[in-house]
PDB file of C-alpha atoms in Angstrom:
ATOM      1  CA  UNK A  14     -21.526  -2.953  14.263  1.00 41.00           C
ATOM      2  CA  UNK A  15     -22.058  -3.477  10.517  1.00 43.00           C
ATOM      3  CA  UNK A  16     -19.365  -0.901   9.694  1.00 46.00           C
ATOM      4  CA  UNK A  17     -16.909  -2.734  11.939  1.00 40.00           C
ATOM      5  CA  UNK A  18     -17.690  -6.011  10.169  1.00 38.00           C
ATOM      6  CA  UNK A  19     -17.315  -4.374   6.747  1.00 38.00           C
ATOM      7  CA  UNK A  20     -13.979  -2.842   7.699  1.00 44.00           C
ATOM      8  CA  UNK A  21     -12.727  -6.172   9.040  1.00 42.00           C
ATOM      9  CA  UNK A  22     -13.740  -7.958   5.837  1.00 39.00           C
ATOM     10  CA  UNK A  23     -11.939  -5.361   3.717  1.00 44.00           C
ATOM     11  CA  UNK A  24      -8.763  -5.643   5.746  1.00 48.00           C
ATOM     12  CA  UNK A  25      -8.965  -9.446   5.663  1.00 47.00           C
ATOM     13  CA  UNK A  26      -9.112  -9.409   1.862  1.00 56.00           C
ATOM     14  CA  UNK A  27      -6.146  -7.027   1.606  1.00 78.00           C
ATOM     15  CA  UNK A  28      -4.091  -9.090   4.040  1.00 86.00           C
ATOM     16  CA  UNK A  29      -4.881 -12.274   2.137  1.00 90.00           C
ATOM     17  CA  UNK A  30      -3.891 -10.760  -1.214  1.00 90.00           C
ATOM     18  CA  UNK A  31      -0.634  -9.316   0.088  1.00 93.00           C
ATOM     19  CA  UNK A  32       0.351 -12.552   1.823  1.00 95.00           C
ATOM     20  CA  UNK A  33      -0.394 -14.522  -1.350  1.00 95.00           C
ATOM     21  CA  UNK A  34       1.607 -12.093  -3.494  1.00 96.00           C
ATOM     22  CA  UNK A  35       4.664 -12.171  -1.226  1.00 97.00           C
ATOM     23  CA  UNK A  36       4.548 -15.956  -1.057  1.00 97.00           C
ATOM     24  CA  UNK A  37       4.335 -16.130  -4.839  1.00 97.00           C
ATOM     25  CA  UNK A  38       7.474 -14.000  -5.080  1.00 97.00           C
ATOM     26  CA  UNK A  39       9.268 -16.118  -2.502  1.00 97.00           C
ATOM     27  CA  UNK A  40       8.395 -19.305  -4.376  1.00 96.00           C
ATOM     28  CA  UNK A  41       9.793 -17.903  -7.643  1.00 96.00           C
ATOM     29  CA  UNK A  42      13.115 -16.618  -6.345  1.00 96.00           C
ATOM     30  CA  UNK A  43      16.227 -18.630  -7.184  1.00 96.00           C
ATOM     31  CA  UNK A  44      19.658 -18.109  -5.675  1.00 95.00           C
ATOM     32  CA  UNK A  45      21.147 -17.073  -9.020  1.00 95.00           C
ATOM     33  CA  UNK A  46      18.642 -14.263  -9.593  1.00 97.00           C
ATOM     34  CA  UNK A  47      20.080 -10.767  -9.791  1.00 97.00           C
ATOM     35  CA  UNK A  48      19.114  -7.757  -7.708  1.00 97.00           C
ATOM     36  CA  UNK A  49      17.330  -6.251 -10.708  1.00 96.00           C
ATOM     37  CA  UNK A  50      15.354  -9.452 -11.252  1.00 97.00           C
ATOM     38  CA  UNK A  51      14.144  -9.307  -7.645  1.00 97.00           C
ATOM     39  CA  UNK A  52      12.999  -5.719  -8.206  1.00 96.00           C
ATOM     40  CA  UNK A  53      11.134  -6.745 -11.351  1.00 96.00           C
ATOM     41  CA  UNK A  54       9.387  -9.590  -9.544  1.00 96.00           C
ATOM     42  CA  UNK A  55       7.954  -7.144  -7.022  1.00 97.00           C
ATOM     43  CA  UNK A  56       6.916  -4.778  -9.812  1.00 94.00           C
ATOM     44  CA  UNK A  57       5.475  -7.386 -12.166  1.00 93.00           C
ATOM     45  CA  UNK A  58       3.620  -9.258  -9.436  1.00 94.00           C
ATOM     46  CA  UNK A  59       1.892  -6.002  -8.491  1.00 93.00           C
ATOM     47  CA  UNK A  60       3.353  -5.434  -5.022  1.00 95.00           C
ATOM     48  CA  UNK A  61       3.316  -1.646  -5.260  1.00 93.00           C
ATOM     49  CA  UNK A  62      -0.006  -1.576  -7.092  1.00 90.00           C
ATOM     50  CA  UNK A  63      -1.627  -3.660  -4.359  1.00 89.00           C
ATOM     51  CA  UNK A  64      -0.405  -1.136  -1.797  1.00 89.00           C
ATOM     52  CA  UNK A  65      -2.060   1.648  -3.802  1.00 85.00           C
ATOM     53  CA  UNK A  66       0.843   3.109  -5.771  1.00 88.00           C
ATOM     54  CA  UNK A  67      -0.360   3.627  -9.334  1.00 81.00           C
ATOM     55  CA  UNK A  68       1.494   6.782 -10.372  1.00 79.00           C
ATOM     56  CA  UNK A  69       5.036   5.905 -11.399  1.00 82.00           C
ATOM     57  CA  UNK A  70       7.132   9.046 -11.258  1.00 85.00           C
ATOM     58  CA  UNK A  71       5.062  10.678  -8.506  1.00 86.00           C
ATOM     59  CA  UNK A  72       4.040   8.441  -5.600  1.00 87.00           C
ATOM     60  CA  UNK A  73       6.390   5.676  -6.785  1.00 93.00           C
ATOM     61  CA  UNK A  74       9.928   6.612  -7.801  1.00 93.00           C
ATOM     62  CA  UNK A  75      12.589   4.264  -9.155  1.00 94.00           C
ATOM     63  CA  UNK A  76      16.349   4.858  -8.874  1.00 94.00           C
ATOM     64  CA  UNK A  77      15.555   7.920  -6.788  1.00 94.00           C
ATOM     65  CA  UNK A  78      18.483  10.333  -6.471  1.00 94.00           C
ATOM     66  CA  UNK A  79      19.015  11.487  -2.895  1.00 94.00           C
ATOM     67  CA  UNK A  80      20.461  14.908  -1.956  1.00 93.00           C
ATOM     68  CA  UNK A  81      23.849  13.220  -1.459  1.00 95.00           C
ATOM     69  CA  UNK A  82      23.774  11.915  -5.023  1.00 95.00           C
ATOM     70  CA  UNK A  83      23.283   8.311  -3.929  1.00 96.00           C
ATOM     71  CA  UNK A  84      20.393   6.387  -5.442  1.00 96.00           C
ATOM     72  CA  UNK A  85      17.717   4.439  -3.607  1.00 96.00           C
ATOM     73  CA  UNK A  86      16.085   1.578  -5.505  1.00 97.00           C
ATOM     74  CA  UNK A  87      12.534   2.769  -4.836  1.00 96.00           C
ATOM     75  CA  UNK A  88      10.804   5.521  -2.890  1.00 95.00           C
ATOM     76  CA  UNK A  89       7.065   5.612  -2.179  1.00 93.00           C
ATOM     77  CA  UNK A  90       5.065   8.526  -0.794  1.00 86.00           C
ATOM     78  CA  UNK A  91       1.776   7.826   0.952  1.00 74.00           C
ATOM     79  CA  UNK A  92      -1.264  10.066   1.134  1.00 63.00           C
ATOM     80  CA  UNK A  93      -1.473  12.785   3.776  1.00 60.00           C
ATOM     81  CA  UNK A  94      -4.536  13.563   5.890  1.00 56.00           C
ATOM     82  CA  UNK A  95      -5.477  14.803   9.348  1.00 54.00           C
ATOM     83  CA  UNK A  96      -4.522  11.499  10.957  1.00 49.00           C
ATOM     84  CA  UNK A  97      -1.013  11.025   9.624  1.00 48.00           C
ATOM     85  CA  UNK A  98       1.624  12.783   7.556  1.00 49.00           C
ATOM     86  CA  UNK A  99       2.513  11.547   4.112  1.00 56.00           C
ATOM     87  CA  UNK A 100       4.753   8.569   4.800  1.00 79.00           C
ATOM     88  CA  UNK A 101       7.880   8.145   2.735  1.00 91.00           C
ATOM     89  CA  UNK A 102       9.262   4.618   2.472  1.00 95.00           C
ATOM     90  CA  UNK A 103      12.690   3.655   1.113  1.00 97.00           C
ATOM     91  CA  UNK A 104      13.082   0.260  -0.568  1.00 97.00           C
ATOM     92  CA  UNK A 105      16.408  -1.468  -1.106  1.00 98.00           C
ATOM     93  CA  UNK A 106      16.601  -4.714  -3.064  1.00 98.00           C
ATOM     94  CA  UNK A 107      19.478  -7.163  -2.913  1.00 97.00           C
ATOM     95  CA  UNK A 108      20.272 -10.401  -4.706  1.00 97.00           C
ATOM     96  CA  UNK A 109      19.197 -13.618  -2.941  1.00 97.00           C
ATOM     97  CA  UNK A 110      22.717 -14.507  -1.850  1.00 92.00           C
ATOM     98  CA  UNK A 111      23.218 -11.248   0.060  1.00 95.00           C
ATOM     99  CA  UNK A 112      22.794 -11.140   3.841  1.00 96.00           C
ATOM    100  CA  UNK A 113      20.415  -8.331   4.712  1.00 97.00           C
ATOM    101  CA  UNK A 114      22.217  -7.390   7.913  1.00 95.00           C
ATOM    102  CA  UNK A 115      25.213  -6.273   5.859  1.00 96.00           C
ATOM    103  CA  UNK A 116      23.088  -3.679   4.083  1.00 97.00           C
ATOM    104  CA  UNK A 117      21.164  -2.228   7.014  1.00 97.00           C
ATOM    105  CA  UNK A 118      23.456   0.769   7.386  1.00 97.00           C
ATOM    106  CA  UNK A 119      23.013   1.621   3.709  1.00 97.00           C
ATOM    107  CA  UNK A 120      19.235   1.602   4.122  1.00 97.00           C
ATOM    108  CA  UNK A 121      19.411   3.515   7.407  1.00 97.00           C
ATOM    109  CA  UNK A 122      21.552   6.174   5.757  1.00 97.00           C
ATOM    110  CA  UNK A 123      18.950   6.666   3.026  1.00 97.00           C
ATOM    111  CA  UNK A 124      16.114   6.779   5.562  1.00 96.00           C
ATOM    112  CA  UNK A 125      17.925   9.388   7.626  1.00 95.00           C
ATOM    113  CA  UNK A 126      18.885  11.507   4.628  1.00 95.00           C
ATOM    114  CA  UNK A 127      15.294  12.069   3.477  1.00 93.00           C
ATOM    115  CA  UNK A 128      13.577  11.529   6.857  1.00 92.00           C
ATOM    116  CA  UNK A 129      11.727   8.479   5.540  1.00 94.00           C
ATOM    117  CA  UNK A 130       9.285   7.054   8.051  1.00 92.00           C
ATOM    118  CA  UNK A 131      10.006   3.456   7.064  1.00 95.00           C
ATOM    119  CA  UNK A 132      12.550   1.392   5.178  1.00 97.00           C
ATOM    120  CA  UNK A 133      12.239  -2.006   3.501  1.00 98.00           C
ATOM    121  CA  UNK A 134      15.149  -4.332   2.806  1.00 98.00           C
ATOM    122  CA  UNK A 135      14.657  -7.550   0.852  1.00 98.00           C
ATOM    123  CA  UNK A 136      16.628 -10.148  -1.083  1.00 97.00           C
ATOM    124  CA  UNK A 137      13.593 -12.069  -2.319  1.00 97.00           C
ATOM    125  CA  UNK A 138      13.951 -14.698   0.382  1.00 97.00           C
ATOM    126  CA  UNK A 139      13.427 -12.400   3.345  1.00 97.00           C
ATOM    127  CA  UNK A 140      11.827  -8.997   3.786  1.00 98.00           C
ATOM    128  CA  UNK A 141      12.501  -6.666   6.687  1.00 98.00           C
ATOM    129  CA  UNK A 142      10.587  -3.535   7.675  1.00 97.00           C
ATOM    130  CA  UNK A 143      12.369  -0.853   9.702  1.00 97.00           C
ATOM    131  CA  UNK A 144      10.935   2.245  11.373  1.00 95.00           C
ATOM    132  CA  UNK A 145      12.595   5.630  11.642  1.00 95.00           C
ATOM    133  CA  UNK A 146      12.436   7.657  14.863  1.00 94.00           C
ATOM    134  CA  UNK A 147      13.558  11.157  15.904  1.00 93.00           C
ATOM    135  CA  UNK A 148      16.794   9.574  17.135  1.00 94.00           C
ATOM    136  CA  UNK A 149      17.351   7.500  13.997  1.00 95.00           C
ATOM    137  CA  UNK A 150      16.225   4.191  12.464  1.00 96.00           C
ATOM    138  CA  UNK A 151      15.516   1.350  14.853  1.00 96.00           C
ATOM    139  CA  UNK A 152      17.908  -1.554  14.315  1.00 96.00           C
ATOM    140  CA  UNK A 153      15.324  -4.087  15.445  1.00 96.00           C
ATOM    141  CA  UNK A 154      12.988  -4.609  12.469  1.00 96.00           C
ATOM    142  CA  UNK A 155       9.254  -4.205  12.959  1.00 95.00           C
ATOM    143  CA  UNK A 156       8.800  -7.198  10.686  1.00 96.00           C
ATOM    144  CA  UNK A 157      11.194  -9.910   9.494  1.00 97.00           C
ATOM    145  CA  UNK A 158       9.372 -12.154   7.047  1.00 97.00           C
ATOM    146  CA  UNK A 159      10.304 -15.268   5.116  1.00 97.00           C
ATOM    147  CA  UNK A 160       8.828 -14.864   1.634  1.00 97.00           C
ATOM    148  CA  UNK A 161       7.054 -18.071   0.760  1.00 96.00           C
ATOM    149  CA  UNK A 162       5.767 -18.495   4.313  1.00 97.00           C
ATOM    150  CA  UNK A 163       4.035 -15.150   4.916  1.00 96.00           C
ATOM    151  CA  UNK A 164       0.809 -15.349   6.911  1.00 95.00           C
ATOM    152  CA  UNK A 165      -2.108 -12.930   6.779  1.00 92.00           C
ATOM    153  CA  UNK A 166      -1.032 -11.741  10.210  1.00 92.00           C
ATOM    154  CA  UNK A 167       2.407 -10.943   8.807  1.00 94.00           C
ATOM    155  CA  UNK A 168       0.836  -9.059   5.903  1.00 93.00           C
ATOM    156  CA  UNK A 169      -1.317  -7.008   8.270  1.00 89.00           C
ATOM    157  CA  UNK A 170       1.857  -5.585   9.816  1.00 91.00           C
ATOM    158  CA  UNK A 171       2.962  -4.252   6.422  1.00 92.00           C
ATOM    159  CA  UNK A 172      -0.195  -2.753   4.950  1.00 86.00           C
ATOM    160  CA  UNK A 173      -0.642   0.262   7.207  1.00 82.00           C
ATOM    161  CA  UNK A 174       2.952   1.566   7.202  1.00 87.00           C
ATOM    162  CA  UNK A 175       3.562   0.788   3.521  1.00 90.00           C
ATOM    163  CA  UNK A 176       0.151   1.490   1.948  1.00 86.00           C
ATOM    164  CA  UNK A 177      -0.657   4.649   0.000  1.00 80.00           C
ATOM    165  CA  UNK A 178      -4.063   5.299   1.517  1.00 67.00           C
ATOM    166  CA  UNK A 179      -4.362   6.878   4.930  1.00 55.00           C
ATOM    167  CA  UNK A 180      -6.397   5.339   7.726  1.00 51.00           C
ATOM    168  CA  UNK A 181      -9.195   7.828   7.086  1.00 56.00           C
ATOM    169  CA  UNK A 182      -9.476   7.186   3.362  1.00 58.00           C
ATOM    170  CA  UNK A 183      -9.216   3.413   3.777  1.00 57.00           C
ATOM    171  CA  UNK A 184     -12.245   3.563   6.063  1.00 58.00           C
ATOM    172  CA  UNK A 185     -14.161   5.883   3.723  1.00 66.00           C
ATOM    173  CA  UNK A 186     -13.371   3.697   0.712  1.00 63.00           C
ATOM    174  CA  UNK A 187     -14.655   0.615   2.501  1.00 63.00           C
ATOM    175  CA  UNK A 188     -17.931   2.274   3.486  1.00 69.00           C
ATOM    176  CA  UNK A 189     -18.343   3.782  -0.001  1.00 73.00           C
ATOM    177  CA  UNK A 190     -17.815   0.421  -1.675  1.00 70.00           C
ATOM    178  CA  UNK A 191     -20.494  -1.312   0.341  1.00 72.00           C
ATOM    179  CA  UNK A 192     -22.844   1.684   0.135  1.00 77.00           C
ATOM    180  CA  UNK A 193     -22.570   1.476  -3.661  1.00 77.00           C
ATOM    181  CA  UNK A 194     -23.560  -2.188  -3.543  1.00 78.00           C
ATOM    182  CA  UNK A 195     -26.695  -1.282  -1.584  1.00 81.00           C
ATOM    183  CA  UNK A 196     -27.545   1.640  -3.887  1.00 79.00           C
ATOM    184  CA  UNK A 197     -27.334  -0.544  -7.000  1.00 77.00           C
ATOM    185  CA  UNK A 198     -29.846  -2.949  -5.447  1.00 81.00           C
ATOM    186  CA  UNK A 199     -32.391  -0.121  -5.091  1.00 82.00           C
ATOM    187  CA  UNK A 200     -32.245   1.081  -8.713  1.00 78.00           C
ATOM    188  CA  UNK A 201     -35.493   0.051 -10.496  1.00 80.00           C
ATOM    189  CA  UNK A 202     -34.952  -2.128 -13.585  1.00 76.00           C
ATOM    190  CA  UNK A 203     -37.211   0.139 -15.659  1.00 77.00           C
ATOM    191  CA  UNK A 204     -34.831   3.060 -15.105  1.00 73.00           C
ATOM    192  CA  UNK A 205     -32.690   1.523 -17.849  1.00 71.00           C
ATOM    193  CA  UNK A 206     -29.347   2.700 -16.616  1.00 70.00           C
ATOM    194  CA  UNK A 207     -26.588   1.424 -18.877  1.00 73.00           C
ATOM    195  CA  UNK A 208     -23.855   2.662 -16.497  1.00 72.00           C
ATOM    196  CA  UNK A 209     -22.125   4.591 -19.258  1.00 80.00           C
ATOM    197  CA  UNK A 210     -19.700   7.279 -18.137  1.00 80.00           C
ATOM    198  CA  UNK A 211     -22.107  10.185 -18.876  1.00 82.00           C
ATOM    199  CA  UNK A 212     -24.923   8.482 -16.944  1.00 79.00           C
ATOM    200  CA  UNK A 213     -22.650   7.628 -14.047  1.00 79.00           C
ATOM    201  CA  UNK A 214     -21.402  11.210 -13.883  1.00 82.00           C
ATOM    202  CA  UNK A 215     -24.957  12.573 -13.693  1.00 84.00           C
ATOM    203  CA  UNK A 216     -26.010   9.935 -11.168  1.00 81.00           C
ATOM    204  CA  UNK A 217     -22.926  10.550  -9.019  1.00 80.00           C
ATOM    205  CA  UNK A 218     -23.502  14.306  -9.041  1.00 84.00           C
ATOM    206  CA  UNK A 219     -27.101  14.001  -7.828  1.00 84.00           C
ATOM    207  CA  UNK A 220     -26.223  11.238  -5.384  1.00 82.00           C
ATOM    208  CA  UNK A 221     -23.477  13.369  -3.838  1.00 82.00           C
ATOM    209  CA  UNK A 222     -25.890  16.300  -3.420  1.00 83.00           C
ATOM    210  CA  UNK A 223     -28.536  14.174  -1.694  1.00 82.00           C
ATOM    211  CA  UNK A 224     -25.944  12.391   0.422  1.00 80.00           C
ATOM    212  CA  UNK A 225     -24.585  15.740   1.584  1.00 83.00           C
ATOM    213  CA  UNK A 226     -28.101  16.965   2.439  1.00 81.00           C
ATOM    214  CA  UNK A 227     -28.951  13.796   4.359  1.00 79.00           C
ATOM    215  CA  UNK A 228     -25.698  14.002   6.263  1.00 75.00           C
ATOM    216  CA  UNK A 229     -26.393  17.604   7.257  1.00 82.00           C
ATOM    217  CA  UNK A 230     -29.911  16.687   8.371  1.00 82.00           C
ATOM    218  CA  UNK A 231     -28.554  13.896  10.541  1.00 78.00           C
ATOM    219  CA  UNK A 232     -26.155  16.311  12.225  1.00 72.00           C
TER     220      UNK A 232
END
């Protein structure tokens, strides 16, 4: 039960942060902003970083050249595990005055060309999430959000398909975070840990060994 509560709290925090970030972007966008300025707002506000993409040039690519020679604004590649394949997402940004429906086919073409699992189309006022299928991208968006009025429920729809971490690692990270909080509480004050990198490395090494042993005993 406690793990379920912890997981729910973690997801709630992520949903809240993403909703707040998207609303902040929506509130800043003006009709005379350019496509590039919309891209920079997402970058500078930390949209990709919040979703777990830290490595520009690897998991996050800008002006990505497709096999056809066309360029997608952004491509992200999520982490692969036993539960899901690494998810590729194509992002296309447009200026605020552009109608998104007029650019769906462009996005769908990019998604099809590299077999991207999802595609995102936004003009800073609205953001749409599309899913690819074996028969091609679905024209009905999975999410159609008004930036500036995004709820936590809206944000929850985006995090799993767009986030870098897999379901498995998200769960492990949550448990590890709260386990660390409990471990710190048990460290005697007279141990005089200063939490320097060398000390943390030694502590982590021994902790991992004991954790592995305890896990094996419990099995």
